[in-house]
Amino acid sequence: MAQLVILLLIIHLIIAYQCYRYSSLKGYPVKVFTVLGCVPYFNVVVWIYLLFLPELEPFESHVQSQKQPL
């Protein structure tokens, strides 16, 4: 029984780390998605949500692209 609990804890920690990694790669709030990724049974939903979210563009590159003439 203890082995099962340890396995589940390891799986939850791996999914929480994946939530942290994908949120930092895509530019979303890292703390929010990491905390949500630590909640058991909700972390898989957050992880899949992060997989399908688009990457956020930096605001500066968006402003620079508007200033360039066509």
GROMACS .gro file of C-alpha atoms in nm:
model
   70
    1MET     CA    1   0.000   0.000   0.000
    2ALA     CA    2   0.283   0.237   0.082
    3GLN     CA    3   0.436   0.170  -0.259
    4LEU     CA    4   0.113   0.276  -0.428
    5VAL     CA    5   0.100   0.601  -0.232
    6ILE     CA    6   0.464   0.675  -0.316
    7LEU     CA    7   0.399   0.602  -0.683
    8LEU     CA    8   0.098   0.837  -0.686
    9LEU     CA    9   0.303   1.112  -0.518
   10ILE     CA   10   0.579   1.074  -0.775
   11ILE     CA   11   0.326   1.093  -1.059
   12HIS     CA   12   0.168   1.407  -0.910
   13LEU     CA   13   0.509   1.571  -0.873
   14ILE     CA   14   0.600   1.488  -1.233
   15ILE     CA   15   0.275   1.639  -1.360
   16ALA     CA   16   0.328   1.949  -1.142
   17TYR     CA   17   0.676   1.987  -1.289
   18GLN     CA   18   0.534   1.954  -1.641
   19CYS     CA   19   0.279   2.227  -1.561
   20TYR     CA   20   0.564   2.448  -1.439
   21ARG     CA   21   0.773   2.376  -1.748
   22TYR     CA   22   0.499   2.433  -2.005
   23SER     CA   23   0.377   2.752  -1.838
   24SER     CA   24   0.727   2.897  -1.835
   25LEU     CA   25   0.791   2.795  -2.197
   26LYS     CA   26   0.467   2.943  -2.324
   27GLY     CA   27   0.477   3.262  -2.115
   28TYR     CA   28   0.187   3.203  -1.878
   29PRO     CA   29   0.195   3.279  -1.502
   30VAL     CA   30   0.425   3.014  -1.360
   31LYS     CA   31   0.311   3.031  -0.998
   32VAL     CA   32  -0.057   2.997  -1.081
   33PHE     CA   33  -0.017   2.696  -1.306
   34THR     CA   34   0.233   2.530  -1.071
   35VAL     CA   35  -0.006   2.560  -0.777
   36LEU     CA   36  -0.293   2.431  -0.989
   37GLY     CA   37  -0.066   2.149  -1.105
   38CYS     CA   38  -0.008   2.044  -0.744
   39VAL     CA   39  -0.379   1.985  -0.677
   40PRO     CA   40  -0.447   1.611  -0.707
   41TYR     CA   41  -0.695   1.498  -0.975
   42PHE     CA   42  -0.705   1.853  -1.112
   43ASN     CA   43  -0.344   1.857  -1.226
   44VAL     CA   44  -0.405   1.639  -1.532
   45VAL     CA   45  -0.670   1.883  -1.654
   46VAL     CA   46  -0.432   2.178  -1.605
   47TRP     CA   47  -0.152   1.992  -1.782
   48ILE     CA   48  -0.368   1.910  -2.086
   49TYR     CA   49  -0.498   2.269  -2.086
   50LEU     CA   50  -0.141   2.397  -2.102
   51LEU     CA   51  -0.057   2.160  -2.385
   52PHE     CA   52  -0.324   2.315  -2.606
   53LEU     CA   53  -0.280   2.680  -2.508
   54PRO     CA   54  -0.099   2.891  -2.767
   55GLU     CA   55   0.227   3.064  -2.685
   56LEU     CA   56   0.194   3.422  -2.567
   57GLU     CA   57   0.374   3.677  -2.779
   58PRO     CA   58   0.581   3.937  -2.599
   59PHE     CA   59   0.415   4.276  -2.602
   60GLU     CA   60   0.726   4.447  -2.740
   61SER     CA   61   0.742   4.236  -3.055
   62HIS     CA   62   0.373   4.307  -3.118
   63VAL     CA   63   0.431   4.684  -3.087
   64GLN     CA   64   0.738   4.669  -3.311
   65SER     CA   65   0.551   4.481  -3.582
   66GLN     CA   66   0.284   4.754  -3.587
   67LYS     CA   67   0.543   5.033  -3.627
   68GLN     CA   68   0.701   4.884  -3.940
   69PRO     CA   69   0.557   5.020  -4.266
   70LEU     CA   70   0.398   4.782  -4.513
   0.00000   0.00000   0.00000
